[in-house]
Structures are given as C-alpha cells and as structure tokens.
Amino acid sequence: AQKITQTQPGMFVQEKEAVTLDCTYDTSDQSYGLFWYKQPSSGEMIFLIYQGSYDEQNATEGRYSLNFQKARKSANLVISASQLGDSAMYFCAMSLRGAQKLVFGQGTRLTINP
Amino acid sequence: NAGVTQTPKFQVLKTGQSMTLQCAQDMNHEYMSWYRQDPGMGLRLIHYSVGAGITDQGEVPNGYNVSRSTTEDFPLRLLSAAPSQTSVYFCASSYSTGPTYGYTFGSGTRLTVV
C-alpha cells in the first residue's frame, strides 16, 4: 500500500534558521512523484516543490529544496533562512503511475519564532 | 487565469439538509477531484473524474455524489448532511494523472454540519 509518513506534528524554529521537515514514503512502484504543499492559516494549498523518482538531482525552488534519498525512501523539505511567513502547515504527498490521486501525509505544523 | 474556483467558502448545514459544493477550473484540465481535510488525517480523496462524463469513487465516497457534464465543472453533492461530514473540502485539478503532473487546488470550502 502507498503511504506517506510525516513524523513531526509540530516544529518551532527561530527566524533565519534553516529547517528540515521530514517525509518518508512507502511504495513498490518505480515511477512516482513527490510533492510538498504549504497550507497557511488562510487555508489554501500552495504547491512548493516536486521531485520525480527518476530525477537524479534534488529539486530546488528558491529557498526550498527537497532532500531526496531514494534508498531510504525519504523526501525531506529543507527551507533555508526561514521567515515569519513560513509559519504554516506543510504536507508531503505522492502520486503514482496510473493512480488517480495524491496520497498525503498528516502534515507538520511549522512555527517560526521572531 | 482564475485557476480552480470553489464556492461557497463557508457553509453551515443542519443534519439532513442537502447542498452542492461548486468547483470550476479554467485551465482545460482533464482530471478533477474532491478531497476532504480532517484534523490529523491529511487530505483524503472523495471522488474524482478523468474527463467529462467519467467519474469514480475515491477513499471516502459515502454520502457524496458527483457528476461531470463539462470539462470545467465538477460539483460535489451532499445528499443528506451528517455531522461526520463537517470538514474542509478541496477541489483539485490536473492536466493529467501520473507521477509527473502537479495538482492545482481551490481555496477550500469549510463546511459545518450541526
């Protein structure tokens, strides 16, 4: 069965520090995609970054990077130089070939302290 | 582009009432889906559609109906609302399905059933 696990229900980080949000996944498929979404208090789901299972390089998007370790089945999100506006809920999700859905983790609530 | 538009943003229903949550996208996406978000459970798929006239059930379809008469619209109907359907509902669309296609989410509908 396909599953995403986010083991950190909440994290507190000082402004300007880097933060790593953990995500592990479980699938026997060789072709899959991994996504991170941000959900601020306003409620919308904002796409942050994508990593394909065949991508050899770790994905980066501005201050966001994805630490993809295929053998460990982990896809951690790294936010560099955190800002107060990064305070939000973060979801890791996976899509599979032929699957009609995203599988979501339970989320991590990140709080950035000034 | 408006992206994915959901209406209403908030709704309070009495047990037993019916209603329709609206979802429209203007990106010519073939794939549309409905998720519900409950605390501590991430997002779970209710129903999805891979094109006009084609719908199928997701993980938690009971109590909900969908139809897809046009590419643009994918309404979600609650037949007889129950308190267990209190949740935040997201509509999402994608150009296609599979590991490389990202999803665009609507801003959500917060539904309370009393």
Coordinates of N, CA and C in Angstrom, one line a residue, chain B residues 4-110:
Chain B
V4 N -8.6 27.3 -10.0 CA -9.7 26.5 -9.5 C -10.5 27.3 -8.6
T5 N -11.8 27.5 -8.9 CA -12.6 28.3 -8.1 C -13.7 27.4 -7.3
Q6 N -13.7 27.6 -6.0 CA -14.7 26.8 -5.2 C -15.6 27.8 -4.6
T7 N -16.9 27.4 -4.6 CA -17.9 28.2 -3.8 C -18.9 27.2 -3.1
P8 N -19.4 27.6 -2.0 CA -19.0 28.8 -1.2 C -17.7 28.5 -0.4
K9 N -17.3 29.5 0.3 CA -16.1 29.4 1.1 C -16.4 28.8 2.5
F10 N -17.6 29.2 3.0 CA -18.1 28.7 4.3 C -19.6 28.3 4.1
Q11 N -19.9 27.3 4.9 CA -21.3 26.8 4.9 C -21.7 26.1 6.2
V12 N -22.8 26.4 6.7 CA -23.4 25.7 7.9 C -24.6 25.0 7.4
L13 N -24.7 23.8 7.7 CA -25.9 23.0 7.3 C -26.5 22.3 8.6
K14 N -27.8 22.1 8.5 CA -28.4 21.3 9.5 C -28.4 19.8 9.1
T15 N -28.3 18.9 10.0 CA -28.3 17.5 9.7 C -29.5 17.2 8.9
G16 N -29.3 16.4 7.8 CA -30.3 16.0 6.9 C -30.5 16.9 5.7
Q17 N -29.9 18.1 5.7 CA -30.0 19.0 4.6 C -29.1 18.5 3.5
S18 N -29.4 19.0 2.3 CA -28.6 18.7 1.1 C -28.0 20.0 0.6
M19 N -26.9 19.8 -0.1 CA -26.3 21.0 -0.7 C -25.2 20.6 -1.8
T20 N -24.9 21.5 -2.6 CA -23.9 21.3 -3.6 C -22.7 22.2 -3.5
L21 N -21.5 21.7 -3.4 CA -20.3 22.5 -3.4 C -19.8 22.6 -4.9
Q22 N -19.6 23.8 -5.3 CA -19.2 24.1 -6.7 C -17.7 24.1 -6.8
C23 N -17.3 23.6 -8.0 CA -15.9 23.7 -8.4 C -15.8 23.9 -9.9
A24 N -15.0 24.9 -10.2 CA -14.8 25.2 -11.7 C -13.3 25.5 -11.9
Q25 N -12.8 25.1 -13.0 CA -11.5 25.4 -13.4 C -11.4 25.8 -14.9
D26 N -10.5 26.7 -15.1 CA -10.4 27.3 -16.5 C -9.1 27.0 -17.1
M27 N -8.5 25.9 -16.8 CA -7.2 25.5 -17.3 C -7.3 24.4 -18.3
N28 N -8.5 24.0 -18.6 CA -8.7 22.9 -19.5 C -8.1 21.6 -19.0
H29 N -8.1 21.4 -17.7 CA -7.6 20.2 -17.1 C -8.6 19.0 -17.3
E30 N -8.1 17.9 -17.6 CA -9.0 16.7 -17.8 C -9.3 16.1 -16.4
Y31 N -8.4 16.1 -15.5 CA -8.6 15.5 -14.2 C -9.1 16.4 -13.1
M32 N -10.1 16.1 -12.5 CA -10.6 16.9 -11.3 C -10.9 15.9 -10.2
S33 N -10.8 16.4 -9.0 CA -11.0 15.6 -7.8 C -11.5 16.4 -6.6
W34 N -12.1 15.7 -5.7 CA -12.5 16.3 -4.4 C -11.8 15.6 -3.3
Y35 N -11.3 16.4 -2.3 CA -10.7 15.9 -1.1 C -11.4 16.5 0.1
R36 N -11.3 15.8 1.2 CA -11.7 16.4 2.4 C -10.5 16.3 3.4
Q37 N -10.4 17.4 4.2 CA -9.3 17.5 5.1 C -9.9 17.5 6.5
D38 N -9.5 16.5 7.3 CA -9.8 16.5 8.7 C -8.6 16.5 9.6
P39 N -8.7 17.1 10.8 CA -7.5 17.3 11.6 C -6.8 16.0 11.8
G40 N -5.5 16.0 11.7 CA -4.6 14.8 11.9 C -4.7 13.8 10.9
M41 N -5.5 14.0 9.8 CA -5.6 12.9 8.8 C -5.2 13.3 7.4
G42 N -4.6 14.5 7.2 CA -4.2 14.9 5.9 C -5.4 15.1 5.0
L43 N -5.3 14.9 3.7 CA -6.4 15.0 2.8 C -6.7 13.6 2.2
R44 N -8.0 13.4 2.1 CA -8.4 12.1 1.6 C -9.4 12.3 0.4
L45 N -9.2 11.4 -0.6 CA -9.9 11.6 -1.8 C -11.4 11.1 -1.7
I46 N -12.3 11.9 -2.1 CA -13.7 11.5 -2.1 C -14.2 10.9 -3.4
H47 N -14.1 11.7 -4.4 CA -14.4 11.3 -5.8 C -13.5 12.0 -6.8
Y48 N -13.4 11.4 -8.0 CA -12.5 12.0 -9.0 C -13.1 11.8 -10.4
S49 N -12.6 12.5 -11.3 CA -13.1 12.4 -12.7 C -11.9 12.6 -13.6
V50 N -11.8 11.7 -14.6 CA -10.7 11.8 -15.6 C -11.1 12.5 -16.9
G51 N -12.3 12.9 -16.9 CA -12.8 13.6 -18.1 C -14.3 13.8 -18.0
A52 N -14.9 14.6 -18.9 CA -16.3 14.8 -18.9 C -17.1 13.5 -19.1
G53 N -18.0 13.3 -18.2 CA -18.9 12.1 -18.3 C -18.3 10.9 -17.6
I54 N -17.1 11.0 -17.0 CA -16.4 9.9 -16.3 C -16.1 10.3 -14.9
T55 N -16.7 9.5 -13.9 CA -16.4 9.8 -12.5 C -16.1 8.4 -11.8
D56 N -15.5 8.5 -10.7 CA -15.2 7.3 -9.9 C -15.0 7.6 -8.5
Q57 N -15.1 6.6 -7.6 CA -15.0 6.8 -6.2 C -13.6 6.8 -5.7
G58 N -13.3 7.6 -4.7 CA -12.1 7.6 -4.0 C -12.1 6.8 -2.7
E59 N -11.4 7.3 -1.7 CA -11.3 6.5 -0.4 C -12.5 6.7 0.4
V60 N -13.2 7.8 0.4 CA -14.3 8.1 1.3 C -15.5 8.6 0.6
P61 N -16.1 7.9 -0.3 CA -17.2 8.4 -1.1 C -18.6 8.4 -0.5
N62 N -18.8 7.7 0.6 CA -20.1 7.5 1.1 C -20.7 8.9 1.6
G63 N -22.0 9.1 1.1 CA -22.7 10.3 1.4 C -22.5 11.5 0.4
Y64 N -21.7 11.2 -0.6 CA -21.4 12.2 -1.6 C -21.7 11.7 -3.0
N65 N -22.2 12.6 -3.9 CA -22.3 12.3 -5.3 C -21.6 13.3 -6.1
V66 N -21.2 12.9 -7.3 CA -20.6 13.8 -8.2 C -21.1 13.6 -9.6
S67 N -20.9 14.5 -10.5 CA -21.1 14.4 -11.9 C -20.2 15.3 -12.6
R68 N -19.9 15.0 -13.9 CA -19.0 15.9 -14.7 C -19.6 16.0 -16.1
S69 N -20.4 17.0 -16.3 CA -21.0 17.2 -17.6 C -20.2 18.0 -18.5
T70 N -19.3 18.8 -17.9 CA -18.4 19.6 -18.8 C -16.9 19.5 -18.2
T71 N -16.0 19.8 -19.0 CA -14.6 19.8 -18.6 C -14.3 20.7 -17.4
E72 N -15.1 21.9 -17.4 CA -14.8 22.9 -16.5 C -15.3 22.7 -15.1
D73 N -16.4 22.0 -15.0 CA -17.2 22.0 -13.7 C -17.2 20.6 -13.1
F74 N -17.1 20.5 -11.8 CA -17.1 19.2 -11.1 C -17.8 19.4 -9.7
P75 N -19.1 19.5 -9.6 CA -19.8 19.8 -8.4 C -19.8 18.5 -7.5
L76 N -19.8 18.8 -6.2 CA -19.9 17.7 -5.2 C -21.2 17.9 -4.4
R77 N -22.0 16.9 -4.4 CA -23.3 16.9 -3.7 C -23.3 16.1 -2.4
L78 N -23.8 16.8 -1.4 CA -24.0 16.1 -0.1 C -25.5 15.8 -0.1
L79 N -25.9 14.5 0.0 CA -27.2 14.1 -0.2 C -28.1 14.4 1.1
S80 N -27.5 14.0 2.2 CA -28.2 14.2 3.5 C -27.1 14.4 4.5
A81 N -26.8 15.7 4.8 CA -25.7 16.1 5.6 C -25.7 15.4 7.0
A82 N -24.5 15.0 7.4 CA -24.4 14.4 8.8 C -23.2 15.1 9.4
P83 N -23.2 15.2 10.8 CA -22.1 15.9 11.5 C -20.7 15.3 11.1
S84 N -20.7 14.0 10.7 CA -19.4 13.5 10.3 C -18.8 14.1 9.1
Q85 N -19.7 14.8 8.3 CA -19.2 15.5 7.1 C -18.7 16.9 7.4
T86 N -18.7 17.3 8.6 CA -18.0 18.5 9.0 C -16.5 18.4 8.6
S87 N -16.1 19.3 7.8 CA -14.7 19.2 7.3 C -14.4 20.4 6.4
V88 N -13.2 20.4 5.9 CA -12.8 21.3 4.9 C -12.7 20.6 3.6
Y89 N -13.3 21.1 2.5 CA -13.3 20.4 1.3 C -12.5 21.1 0.2
F90 N -11.7 20.4 -0.5 CA -10.8 20.9 -1.5 C -11.1 20.3 -2.9
C91 N -11.2 21.1 -3.8 CA -11.3 20.6 -5.2 C -9.9 20.8 -5.8
A92 N -9.5 19.8 -6.6 CA -8.1 19.9 -7.2 C -8.3 19.5 -8.7
S93 N -7.4 20.1 -9.5 CA -7.4 19.7 -10.9 C -6.0 19.5 -11.4
S94 N -5.9 18.7 -12.5 CA -4.6 18.4 -13.1 C -4.7 18.2 -14.5
Y95 N -3.7 18.5 -15.3 CA -3.7 18.3 -16.7 C -3.9 16.8 -17.0
S96 N -3.3 16.0 -16.2 CA -3.5 14.5 -16.4 C -3.1 13.9 -15.1
T97 N -3.1 12.6 -15.0 CA -2.7 11.9 -13.8 C -1.4 11.2 -14.1
G98 N -0.7 10.8 -13.0 CA 0.5 10.1 -13.1 C 1.6 10.9 -12.3
P99 N 2.8 10.3 -12.2 CA 3.8 10.8 -11.3 C 4.3 12.2 -11.6
T100 N 4.1 12.7 -12.8 CA 4.8 14.0 -13.1 C 3.9 15.2 -13.1
Y101 N 2.6 14.9 -12.9 CA 1.6 16.0 -13.0 C 1.2 16.6 -11.7
G102 N 1.4 17.9 -11.5 CA 1.0 18.6 -10.3 C -0.4 18.9 -10.3
Y103 N -0.9 19.2 -9.1 CA -2.3 19.5 -8.9 C -2.5 20.9 -8.5
T104 N -3.5 21.5 -9.0 CA -3.9 22.9 -8.6 C -5.1 22.8 -7.7
F105 N -5.0 23.4 -6.5 CA -6.1 23.3 -5.5 C -6.9 24.6 -5.5
G106 N -8.2 24.4 -5.3 CA -9.1 25.5 -4.9 C -8.8 26.0 -3.5
S107 N -9.4 27.1 -3.1 CA -9.2 27.7 -1.8 C -9.9 27.0 -0.7
G108 N -10.8 26.0 -1.0 CA -11.4 25.3 0.0 C -12.8 25.8 0.4
T109 N -13.6 24.8 0.9 CA -14.9 25.2 1.5 C -15.0 24.6 2.9
R110 N -15.2 25.4 3.9 CA -15.3 25.0 5.2 C -16.7 24.7 5.6

